Short mmCIF file of C-alpha atoms and ligand atoms in Angstrom, two decimals:
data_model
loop_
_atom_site.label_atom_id
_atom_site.label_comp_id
_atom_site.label_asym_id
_atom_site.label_seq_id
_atom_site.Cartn_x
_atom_site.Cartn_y
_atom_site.Cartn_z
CA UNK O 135 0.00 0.00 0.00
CA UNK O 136 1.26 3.61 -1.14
CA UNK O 137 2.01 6.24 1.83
CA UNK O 138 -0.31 9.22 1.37
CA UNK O 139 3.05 10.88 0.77
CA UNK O 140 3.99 8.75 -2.24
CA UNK O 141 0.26 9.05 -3.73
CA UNK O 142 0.56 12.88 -3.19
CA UNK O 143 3.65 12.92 -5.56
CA UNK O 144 2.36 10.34 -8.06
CA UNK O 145 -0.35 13.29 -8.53
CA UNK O 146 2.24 16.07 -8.09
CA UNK O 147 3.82 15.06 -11.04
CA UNK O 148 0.44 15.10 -13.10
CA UNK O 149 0.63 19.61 -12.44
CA UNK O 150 3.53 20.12 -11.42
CA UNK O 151 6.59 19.86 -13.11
CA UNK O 152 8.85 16.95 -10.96
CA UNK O 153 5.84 17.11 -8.72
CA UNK O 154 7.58 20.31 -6.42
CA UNK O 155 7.52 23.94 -6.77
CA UNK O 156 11.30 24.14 -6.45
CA UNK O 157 13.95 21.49 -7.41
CA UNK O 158 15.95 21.14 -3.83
CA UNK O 159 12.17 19.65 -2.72
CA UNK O 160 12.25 16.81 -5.23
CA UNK O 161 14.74 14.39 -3.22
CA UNK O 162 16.30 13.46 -6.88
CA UNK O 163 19.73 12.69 -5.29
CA UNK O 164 18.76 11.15 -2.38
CA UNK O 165 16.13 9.10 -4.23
CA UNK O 166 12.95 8.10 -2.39
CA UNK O 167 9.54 9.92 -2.41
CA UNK O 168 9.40 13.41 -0.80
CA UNK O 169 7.83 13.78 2.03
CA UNK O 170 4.36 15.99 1.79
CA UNK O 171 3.89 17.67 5.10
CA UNK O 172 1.02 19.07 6.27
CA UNK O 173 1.57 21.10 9.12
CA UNK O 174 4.65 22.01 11.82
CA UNK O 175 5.06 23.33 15.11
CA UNK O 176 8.12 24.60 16.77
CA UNK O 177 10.94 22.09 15.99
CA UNK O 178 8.60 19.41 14.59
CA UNK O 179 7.07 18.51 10.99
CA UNK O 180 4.19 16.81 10.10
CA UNK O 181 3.73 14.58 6.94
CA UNK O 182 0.72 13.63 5.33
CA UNK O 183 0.90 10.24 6.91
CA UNK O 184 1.02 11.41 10.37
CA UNK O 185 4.74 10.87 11.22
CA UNK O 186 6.71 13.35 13.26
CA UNK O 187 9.71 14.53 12.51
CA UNK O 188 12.93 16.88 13.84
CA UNK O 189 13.40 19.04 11.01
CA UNK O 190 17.09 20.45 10.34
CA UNK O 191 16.05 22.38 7.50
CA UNK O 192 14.25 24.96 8.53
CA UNK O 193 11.78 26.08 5.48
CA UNK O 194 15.75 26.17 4.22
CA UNK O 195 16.69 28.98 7.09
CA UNK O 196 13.96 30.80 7.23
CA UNK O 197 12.63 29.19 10.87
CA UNK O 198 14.52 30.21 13.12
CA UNK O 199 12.60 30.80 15.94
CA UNK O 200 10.82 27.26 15.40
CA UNK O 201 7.80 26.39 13.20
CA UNK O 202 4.01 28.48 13.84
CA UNK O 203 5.84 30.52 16.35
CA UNK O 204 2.85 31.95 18.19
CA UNK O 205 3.35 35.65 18.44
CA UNK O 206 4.50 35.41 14.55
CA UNK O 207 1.42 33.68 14.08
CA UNK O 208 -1.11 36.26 15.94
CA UNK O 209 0.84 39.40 14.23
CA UNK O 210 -0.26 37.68 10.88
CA UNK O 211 -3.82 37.00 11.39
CA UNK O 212 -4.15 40.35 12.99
CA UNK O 213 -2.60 41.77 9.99
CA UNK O 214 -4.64 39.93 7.51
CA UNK O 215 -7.82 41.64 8.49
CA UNK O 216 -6.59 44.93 7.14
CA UNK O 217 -5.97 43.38 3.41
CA UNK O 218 -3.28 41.30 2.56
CA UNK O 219 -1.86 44.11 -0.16
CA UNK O 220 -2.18 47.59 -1.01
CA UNK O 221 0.68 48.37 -3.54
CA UNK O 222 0.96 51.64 -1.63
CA UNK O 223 3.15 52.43 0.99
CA UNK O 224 2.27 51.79 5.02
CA UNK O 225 4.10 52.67 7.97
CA UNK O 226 4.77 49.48 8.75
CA UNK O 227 7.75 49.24 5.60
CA UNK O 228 8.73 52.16 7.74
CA UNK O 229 9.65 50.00 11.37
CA UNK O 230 10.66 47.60 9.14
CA UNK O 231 13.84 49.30 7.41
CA UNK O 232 14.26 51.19 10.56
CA UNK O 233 14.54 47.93 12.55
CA UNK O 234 16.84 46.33 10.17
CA UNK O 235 19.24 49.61 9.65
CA UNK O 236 19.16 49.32 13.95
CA UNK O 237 20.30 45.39 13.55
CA UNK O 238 22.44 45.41 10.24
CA UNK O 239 25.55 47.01 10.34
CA UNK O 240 26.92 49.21 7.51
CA UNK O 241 23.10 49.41 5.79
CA UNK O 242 21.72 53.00 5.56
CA UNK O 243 19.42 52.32 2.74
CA UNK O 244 17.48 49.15 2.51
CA UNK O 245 14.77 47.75 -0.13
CA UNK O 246 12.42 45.35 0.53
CA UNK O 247 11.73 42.84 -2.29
CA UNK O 248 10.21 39.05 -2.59
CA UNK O 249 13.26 36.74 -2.22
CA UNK O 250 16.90 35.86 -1.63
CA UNK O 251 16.53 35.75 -5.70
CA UNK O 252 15.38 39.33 -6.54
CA UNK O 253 17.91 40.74 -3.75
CA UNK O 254 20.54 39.26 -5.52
CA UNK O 255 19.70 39.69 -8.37
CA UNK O 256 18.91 43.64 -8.37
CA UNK O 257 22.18 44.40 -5.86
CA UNK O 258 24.23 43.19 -8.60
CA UNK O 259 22.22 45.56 -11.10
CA UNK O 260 23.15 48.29 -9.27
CA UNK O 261 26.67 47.37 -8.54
CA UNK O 262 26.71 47.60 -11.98
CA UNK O 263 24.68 50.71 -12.68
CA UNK O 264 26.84 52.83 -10.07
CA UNK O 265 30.20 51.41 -10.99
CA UNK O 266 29.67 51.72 -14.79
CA UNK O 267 31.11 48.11 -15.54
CA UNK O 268 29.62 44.77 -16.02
CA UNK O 269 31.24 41.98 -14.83
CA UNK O 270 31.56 40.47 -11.77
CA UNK O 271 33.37 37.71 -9.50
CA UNK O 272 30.97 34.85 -8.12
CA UNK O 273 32.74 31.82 -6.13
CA UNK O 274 32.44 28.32 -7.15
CA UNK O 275 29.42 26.25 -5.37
CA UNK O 276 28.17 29.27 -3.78
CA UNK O 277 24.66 30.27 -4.74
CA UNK O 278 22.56 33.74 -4.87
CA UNK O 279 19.11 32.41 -6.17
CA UNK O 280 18.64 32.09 -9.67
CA UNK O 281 18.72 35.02 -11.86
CA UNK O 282 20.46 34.38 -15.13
CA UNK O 283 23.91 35.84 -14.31
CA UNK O 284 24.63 33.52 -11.06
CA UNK O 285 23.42 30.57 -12.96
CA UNK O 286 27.68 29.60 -13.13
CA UNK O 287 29.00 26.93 -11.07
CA UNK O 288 26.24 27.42 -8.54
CA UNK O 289 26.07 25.40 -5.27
CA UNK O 290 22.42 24.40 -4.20
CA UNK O 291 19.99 22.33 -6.54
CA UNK O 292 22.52 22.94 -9.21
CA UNK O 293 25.31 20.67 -7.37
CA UNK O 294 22.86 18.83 -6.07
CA UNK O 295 21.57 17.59 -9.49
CA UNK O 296 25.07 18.13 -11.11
CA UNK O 297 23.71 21.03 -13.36
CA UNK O 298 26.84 22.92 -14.42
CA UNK O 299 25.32 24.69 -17.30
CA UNK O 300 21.52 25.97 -17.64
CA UNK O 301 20.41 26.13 -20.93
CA UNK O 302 18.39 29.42 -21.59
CA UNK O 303 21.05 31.34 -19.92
CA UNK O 304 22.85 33.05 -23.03
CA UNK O 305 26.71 32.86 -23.35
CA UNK O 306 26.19 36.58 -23.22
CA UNK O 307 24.89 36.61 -19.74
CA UNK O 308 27.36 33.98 -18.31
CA UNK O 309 30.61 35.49 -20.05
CA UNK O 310 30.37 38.58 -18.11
CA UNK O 311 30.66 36.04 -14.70
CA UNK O 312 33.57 35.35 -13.53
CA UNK O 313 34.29 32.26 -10.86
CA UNK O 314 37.03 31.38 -8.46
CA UNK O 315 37.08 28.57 -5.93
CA UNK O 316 35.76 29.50 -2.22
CA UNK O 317 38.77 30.88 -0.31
CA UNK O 318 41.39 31.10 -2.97
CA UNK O 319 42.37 34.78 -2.91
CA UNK O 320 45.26 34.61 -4.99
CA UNK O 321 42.90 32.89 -7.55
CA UNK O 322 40.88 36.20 -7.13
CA UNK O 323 43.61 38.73 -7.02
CA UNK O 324 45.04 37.41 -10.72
CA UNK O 325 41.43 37.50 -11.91
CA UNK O 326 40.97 41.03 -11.00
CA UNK O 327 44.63 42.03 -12.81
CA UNK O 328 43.28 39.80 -15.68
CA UNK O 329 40.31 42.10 -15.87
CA UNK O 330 41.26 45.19 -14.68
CA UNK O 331 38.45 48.48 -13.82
CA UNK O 332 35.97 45.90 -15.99
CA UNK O 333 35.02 43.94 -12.46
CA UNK O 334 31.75 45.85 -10.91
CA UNK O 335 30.91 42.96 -7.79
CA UNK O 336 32.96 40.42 -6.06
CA UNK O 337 29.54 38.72 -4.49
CA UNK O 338 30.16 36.15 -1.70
CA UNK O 339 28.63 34.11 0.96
CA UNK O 340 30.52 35.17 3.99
CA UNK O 341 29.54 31.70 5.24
CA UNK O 342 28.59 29.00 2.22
CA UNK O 343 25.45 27.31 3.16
CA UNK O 344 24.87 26.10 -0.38
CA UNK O 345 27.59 23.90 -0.88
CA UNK O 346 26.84 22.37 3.04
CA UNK O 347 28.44 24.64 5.43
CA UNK O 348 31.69 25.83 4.52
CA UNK O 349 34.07 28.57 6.74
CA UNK O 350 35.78 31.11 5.46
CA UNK O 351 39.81 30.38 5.82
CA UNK O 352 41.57 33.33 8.27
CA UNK O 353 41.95 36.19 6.01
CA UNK O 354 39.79 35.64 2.82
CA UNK O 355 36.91 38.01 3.23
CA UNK O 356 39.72 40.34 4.63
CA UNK O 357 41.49 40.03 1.81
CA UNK O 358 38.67 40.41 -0.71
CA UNK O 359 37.55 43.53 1.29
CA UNK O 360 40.89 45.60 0.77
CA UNK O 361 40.55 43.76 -3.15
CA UNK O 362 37.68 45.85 -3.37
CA UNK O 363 39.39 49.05 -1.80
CA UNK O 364 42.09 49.06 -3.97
CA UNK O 365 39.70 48.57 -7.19
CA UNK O 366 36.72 50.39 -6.63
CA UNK O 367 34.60 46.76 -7.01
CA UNK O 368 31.48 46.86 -4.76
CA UNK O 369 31.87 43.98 -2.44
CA UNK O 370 28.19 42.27 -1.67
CA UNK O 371 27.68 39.82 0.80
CA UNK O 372 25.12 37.67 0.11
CA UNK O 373 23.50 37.41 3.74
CA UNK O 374 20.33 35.42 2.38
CA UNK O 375 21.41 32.57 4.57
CA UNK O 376 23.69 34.03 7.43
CA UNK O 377 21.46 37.47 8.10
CA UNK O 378 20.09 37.49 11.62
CA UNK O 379 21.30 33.97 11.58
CA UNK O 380 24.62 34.46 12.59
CA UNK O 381 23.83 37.46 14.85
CA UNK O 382 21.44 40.15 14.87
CA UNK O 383 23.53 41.77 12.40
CA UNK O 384 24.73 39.00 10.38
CA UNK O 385 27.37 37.70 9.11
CA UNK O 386 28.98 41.30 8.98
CA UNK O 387 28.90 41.32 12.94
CA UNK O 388 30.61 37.64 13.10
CA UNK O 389 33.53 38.29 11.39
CA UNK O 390 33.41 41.88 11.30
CA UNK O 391 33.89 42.86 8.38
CA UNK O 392 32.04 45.56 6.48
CA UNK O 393 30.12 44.97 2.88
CA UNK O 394 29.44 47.37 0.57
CA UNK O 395 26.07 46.22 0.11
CA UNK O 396 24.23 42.87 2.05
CA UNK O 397 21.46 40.86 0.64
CA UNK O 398 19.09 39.21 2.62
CA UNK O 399 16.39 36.90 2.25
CA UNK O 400 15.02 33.92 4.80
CA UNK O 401 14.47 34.87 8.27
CA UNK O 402 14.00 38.10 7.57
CA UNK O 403 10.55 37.37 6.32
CA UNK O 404 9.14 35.34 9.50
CA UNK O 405 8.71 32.30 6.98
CA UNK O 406 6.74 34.43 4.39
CA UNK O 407 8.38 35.17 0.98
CA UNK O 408 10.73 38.23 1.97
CA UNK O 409 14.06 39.69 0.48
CA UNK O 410 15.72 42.87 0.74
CA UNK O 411 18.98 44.29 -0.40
CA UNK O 412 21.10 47.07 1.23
CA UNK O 413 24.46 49.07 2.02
CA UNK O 414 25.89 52.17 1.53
CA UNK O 415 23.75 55.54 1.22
CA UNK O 416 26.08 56.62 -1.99
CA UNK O 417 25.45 53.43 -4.16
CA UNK O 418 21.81 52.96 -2.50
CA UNK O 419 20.91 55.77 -3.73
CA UNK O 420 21.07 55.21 -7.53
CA UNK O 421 18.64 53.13 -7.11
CA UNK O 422 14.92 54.23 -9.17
CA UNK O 423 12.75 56.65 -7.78
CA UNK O 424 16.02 58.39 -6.75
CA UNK O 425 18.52 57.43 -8.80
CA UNK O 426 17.98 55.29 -12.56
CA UNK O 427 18.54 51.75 -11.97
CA UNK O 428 15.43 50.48 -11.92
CA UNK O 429 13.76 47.53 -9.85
CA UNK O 430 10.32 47.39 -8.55
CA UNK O 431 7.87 45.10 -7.39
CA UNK O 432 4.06 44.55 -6.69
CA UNK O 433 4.18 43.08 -3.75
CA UNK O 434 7.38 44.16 -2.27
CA UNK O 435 7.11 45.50 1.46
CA UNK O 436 3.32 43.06 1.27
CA UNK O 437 2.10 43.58 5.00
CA UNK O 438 1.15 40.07 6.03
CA UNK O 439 5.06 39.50 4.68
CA UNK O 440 6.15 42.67 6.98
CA UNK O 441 4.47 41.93 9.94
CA UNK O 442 5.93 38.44 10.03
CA UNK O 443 9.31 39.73 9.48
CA UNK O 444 9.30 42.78 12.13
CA UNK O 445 7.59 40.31 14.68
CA UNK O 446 10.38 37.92 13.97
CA UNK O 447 13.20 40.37 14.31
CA UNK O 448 12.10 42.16 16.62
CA UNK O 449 12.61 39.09 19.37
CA UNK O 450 15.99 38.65 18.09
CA UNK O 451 16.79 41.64 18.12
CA UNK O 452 14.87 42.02 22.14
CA UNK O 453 16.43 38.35 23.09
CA UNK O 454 20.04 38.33 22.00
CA UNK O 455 20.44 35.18 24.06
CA UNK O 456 18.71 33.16 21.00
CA UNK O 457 21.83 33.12 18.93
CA UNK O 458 24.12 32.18 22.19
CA UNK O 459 21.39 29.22 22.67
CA UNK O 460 21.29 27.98 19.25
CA UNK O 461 25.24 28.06 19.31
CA UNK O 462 24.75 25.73 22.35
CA UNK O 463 22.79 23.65 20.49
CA UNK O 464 24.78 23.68 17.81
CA UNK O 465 28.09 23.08 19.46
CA UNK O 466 26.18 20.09 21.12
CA UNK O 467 24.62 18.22 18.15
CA UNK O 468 28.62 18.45 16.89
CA UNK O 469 29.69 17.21 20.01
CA UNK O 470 27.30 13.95 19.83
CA UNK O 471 27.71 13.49 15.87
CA UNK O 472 31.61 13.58 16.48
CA UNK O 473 31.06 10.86 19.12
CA UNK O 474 29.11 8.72 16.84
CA UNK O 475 30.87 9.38 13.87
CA UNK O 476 34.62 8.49 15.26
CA UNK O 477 32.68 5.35 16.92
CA UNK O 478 31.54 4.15 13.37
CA UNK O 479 35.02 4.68 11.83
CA UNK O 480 33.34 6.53 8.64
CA UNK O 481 35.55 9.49 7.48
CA UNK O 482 33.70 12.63 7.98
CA UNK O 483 34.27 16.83 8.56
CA UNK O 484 32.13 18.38 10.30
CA UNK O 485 31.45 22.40 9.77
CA UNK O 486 29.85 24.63 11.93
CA UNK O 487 29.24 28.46 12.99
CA UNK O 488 26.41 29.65 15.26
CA UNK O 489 23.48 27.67 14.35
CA UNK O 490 24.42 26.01 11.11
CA UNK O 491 26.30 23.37 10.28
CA UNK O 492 26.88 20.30 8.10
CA UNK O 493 28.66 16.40 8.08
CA UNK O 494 30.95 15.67 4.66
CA UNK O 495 31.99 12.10 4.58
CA UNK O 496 35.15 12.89 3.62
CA UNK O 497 38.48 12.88 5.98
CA UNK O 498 39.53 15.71 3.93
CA UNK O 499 38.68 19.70 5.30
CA UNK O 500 35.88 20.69 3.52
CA UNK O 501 36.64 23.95 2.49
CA UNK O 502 35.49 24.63 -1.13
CA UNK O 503 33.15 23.13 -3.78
CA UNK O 504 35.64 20.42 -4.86
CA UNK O 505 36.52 19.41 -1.29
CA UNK O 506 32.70 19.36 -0.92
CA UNK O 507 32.18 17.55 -4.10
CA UNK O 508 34.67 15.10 -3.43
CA UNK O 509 33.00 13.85 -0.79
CA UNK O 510 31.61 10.22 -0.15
CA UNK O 511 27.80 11.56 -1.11
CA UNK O 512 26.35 8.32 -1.68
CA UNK O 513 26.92 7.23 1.99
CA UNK O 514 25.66 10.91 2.37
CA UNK O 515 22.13 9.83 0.56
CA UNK O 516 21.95 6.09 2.35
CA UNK O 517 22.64 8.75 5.49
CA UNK O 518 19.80 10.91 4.96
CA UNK O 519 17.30 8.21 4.44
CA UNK O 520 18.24 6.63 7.21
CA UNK O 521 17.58 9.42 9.66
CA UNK O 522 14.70 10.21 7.69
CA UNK O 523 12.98 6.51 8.94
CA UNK O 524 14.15 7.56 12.45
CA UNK O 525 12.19 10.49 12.18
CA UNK O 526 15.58 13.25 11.31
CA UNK O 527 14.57 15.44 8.60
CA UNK O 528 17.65 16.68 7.61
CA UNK O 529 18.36 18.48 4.07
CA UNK O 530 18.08 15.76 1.04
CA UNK O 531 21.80 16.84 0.15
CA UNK O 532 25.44 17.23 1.26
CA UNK O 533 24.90 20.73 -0.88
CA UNK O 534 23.26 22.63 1.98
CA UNK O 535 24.13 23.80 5.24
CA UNK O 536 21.16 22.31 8.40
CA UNK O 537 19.94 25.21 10.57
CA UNK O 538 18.91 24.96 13.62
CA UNK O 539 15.77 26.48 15.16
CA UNK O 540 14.76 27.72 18.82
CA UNK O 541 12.53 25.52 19.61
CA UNK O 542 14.45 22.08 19.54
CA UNK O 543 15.58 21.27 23.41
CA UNK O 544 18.43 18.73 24.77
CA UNK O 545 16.21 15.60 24.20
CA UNK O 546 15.47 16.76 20.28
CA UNK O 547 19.15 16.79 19.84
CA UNK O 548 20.20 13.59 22.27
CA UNK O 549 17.24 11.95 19.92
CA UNK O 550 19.26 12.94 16.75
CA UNK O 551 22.50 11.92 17.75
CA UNK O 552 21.09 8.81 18.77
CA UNK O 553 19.40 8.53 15.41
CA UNK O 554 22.56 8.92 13.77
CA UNK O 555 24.63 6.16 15.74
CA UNK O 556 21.70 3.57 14.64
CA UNK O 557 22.03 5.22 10.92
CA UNK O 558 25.84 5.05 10.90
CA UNK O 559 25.39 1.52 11.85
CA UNK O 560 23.40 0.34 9.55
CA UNK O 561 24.53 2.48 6.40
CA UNK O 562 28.29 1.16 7.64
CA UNK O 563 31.30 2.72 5.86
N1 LIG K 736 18.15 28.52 -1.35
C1 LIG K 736 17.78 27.34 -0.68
C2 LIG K 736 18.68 26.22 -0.87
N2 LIG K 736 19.98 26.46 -0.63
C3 LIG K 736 16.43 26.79 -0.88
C4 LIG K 736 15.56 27.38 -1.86
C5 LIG K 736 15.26 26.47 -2.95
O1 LIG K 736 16.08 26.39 -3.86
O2 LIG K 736 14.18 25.86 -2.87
#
């Protein structure tokens, strides 16, 4: 007998192309059906068969303060009432960008879009537009959503399903993106001679998540930042993943180092479909009604989206003790994996910071895409489905970082570990 899970995507696949709405969801590495869930509260998932599970994904970051997080919850429904969209502006956009500016450091200007995507996609416009060149340096299994020009050697679905070129990006597009491995600056200091006052953007992931979770060495964002000095290029960090992750103000505050201009996306919408993209007043400010590079959108600054996002902020930003907590927890689940792991005798690195991290079977550091890539990823998928059947949802691929949320507790994580030294054990090495 079919789970209701595997007749769901039997008649997914009828509508929908690969049955899911986005390709990470489609468990094509792993194998296996994907799970359909139907509902979640704090650290736990539902699936349309009734099982319970610890979920280490997050909505992919977004979750941070756990799933149907009750005050998050109220500010939406009382929001709703009002109308879910007024393409006008509302105070509200208002205490948004003012609580972000008070979080974020080096952001006087922010704009409020739809997703990680559209952040991306329009700070790298205006990098262009205010720096009058075109292209731009992109590292190799990072990934910043999937507008045409980032669509090169891209971590995410792309490793995940081994797509290394998209058709229906043009050669045009592509040629003007340039792509060095993660945390090779001399790789990125002969590019920029190569290409001298033609580079607009070096964009980055201060921390990967899309490749699992990958460090930055001692040094590299340093170095790229006084790369940038020298050259005039407008250094972007892509905070989609590490904004009020990290720490209330990112990734910036971690490992203090100042961006030009900051993306973000994921928890800064509360779990509805937020971006925004930010930085410095002088480049900010080219941007349309004030300046000429244009980017708009219908439903950008949406107040059901808002009102999620400010109520979500707004206790990290009232309860900095969260991120010291979910380092805890973070530091612990290593603690236990390590335990299990050496006890197995399965090569693995683990990577962490704050509340992300990520196992590589590899006895290798894992400390770039082809570190990452060279990975033993089978045992990775025969890993994954057997936490899954222990109730672990963890991400279906070694190509993205797990985040944890708020609301798992000791026994959530003992549970896991435990999990793991029964999956080790039967997966073996
Ligand atoms: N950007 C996320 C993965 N690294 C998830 C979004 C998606 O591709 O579905």
């Amino acid at each position: 007998m079919n789970s209701i899970s595997q007749q769901l995507f039997t008649r997914a696949q009828q509508s929908i192309p690969g049955g899911v709405n986005s390709p990470v969801r489609a468990f094509k590495s792993v194998g296996g059906t994907p799970v359909f869930i139907k509902k979640a509260k704090g650290a736990y998932l539902y699936d349309a068969d009734g099982n319970r599970y610890i979920d280490y994904i997050a909505s992919w970051g977004p979750m941070i303060l756990g799933h149907a997080h009750e005050p998050v919850v109220q500010a939406i429904c009382e929001k709703a009432v009002d109308s879910t969209s007024f393409g006008a502006p509302t105070e509200l956009e208002i205490d948004m960008a003012e609580l972000i500016i008070s979080m974020a450091p080096n952001v006087d200007l922010i704009r409020m879009v739809s997703s990680g995507t559209e952040a991306c996609m329009s700070a790298l416009r205006l990098a262009r537009g205010y720096t009058g060149r075109n292209k731009f340096i992109k590292f190799e299994g990072c990934y910043h959503g999937h507008a045409d020009p980032f669509l090169v050697k891209a971590g995410s679905g792309l490793a995940t399903l081994q797509i290394q070129t998209v058709p229906g990006v043009s050669a045009g597009v592509s040629n003007d993106t340039l792509t060095c491995a993660y945390n090779d600056l001399e790789a990125v200091q002969q590019l920029v001679a190569e290409h001298k006052d033609q580079i607009a953007a070096i964009i980055i992931e201060p921390v990967a998540g899309n490749m699992g979770c990958i460090l930055p060495k001692a040094g590299f964002i340093e170095g790229l930042r006084a790369i940038c000095d020298r050259e005039g290029i407008v250094f972007i960090f892509d905070e989609v993943m590490t904004g009020f992750r990290l720490a209330p103000g990112g990734a910036q505050q971690t490992l203090g180092i100042a961006a030009d201009l900051v993306t973000y996306g994921k928890v800064i919408g509360g779990g509805m479909p937020v971006g925004a993209f930010g930085g410095k007043k002088q480049i900010m400010e080219r941007i349309a009604p004030l300046g000429n590079v244009y980017q708009a959108g219908t439903l950008s600054g949406n107040p059901i989206a808002m009102i999620a996002g400010y109520t979500t902020l707004k206790e990290l930003k009232d309860n900095p003790s969260i991120y010291t907590d979910l380092a805890e927890k973070t530091a612990y689940l290593h603690e236990g994996l390590d335990r299990v792991l050496t006890t197995s005798g399965i090569p693995y690195t683990i990577n962490r910071l704050g509340s992300m991290i990520s196992v590589h079977f590899s006895d290798q550091p894992v400390t770039d895409f082809a570190s990452a890539a060279s990975a033993n990823n089978a045992l990775f998928n025969r890993f994954f489905h057997a936490m899954l059947k222990r109730g672990i949802y963890l991400p279906p691929s070694p190509f993205e970082s797990w985040f944890l949320n708020q609301a798992l507790t000791l026994s959530d994580l003992d549970a896991t570990i435990e999990a793991a030294r029964e999956s080790l054990g039967e997966i073996g090495g």
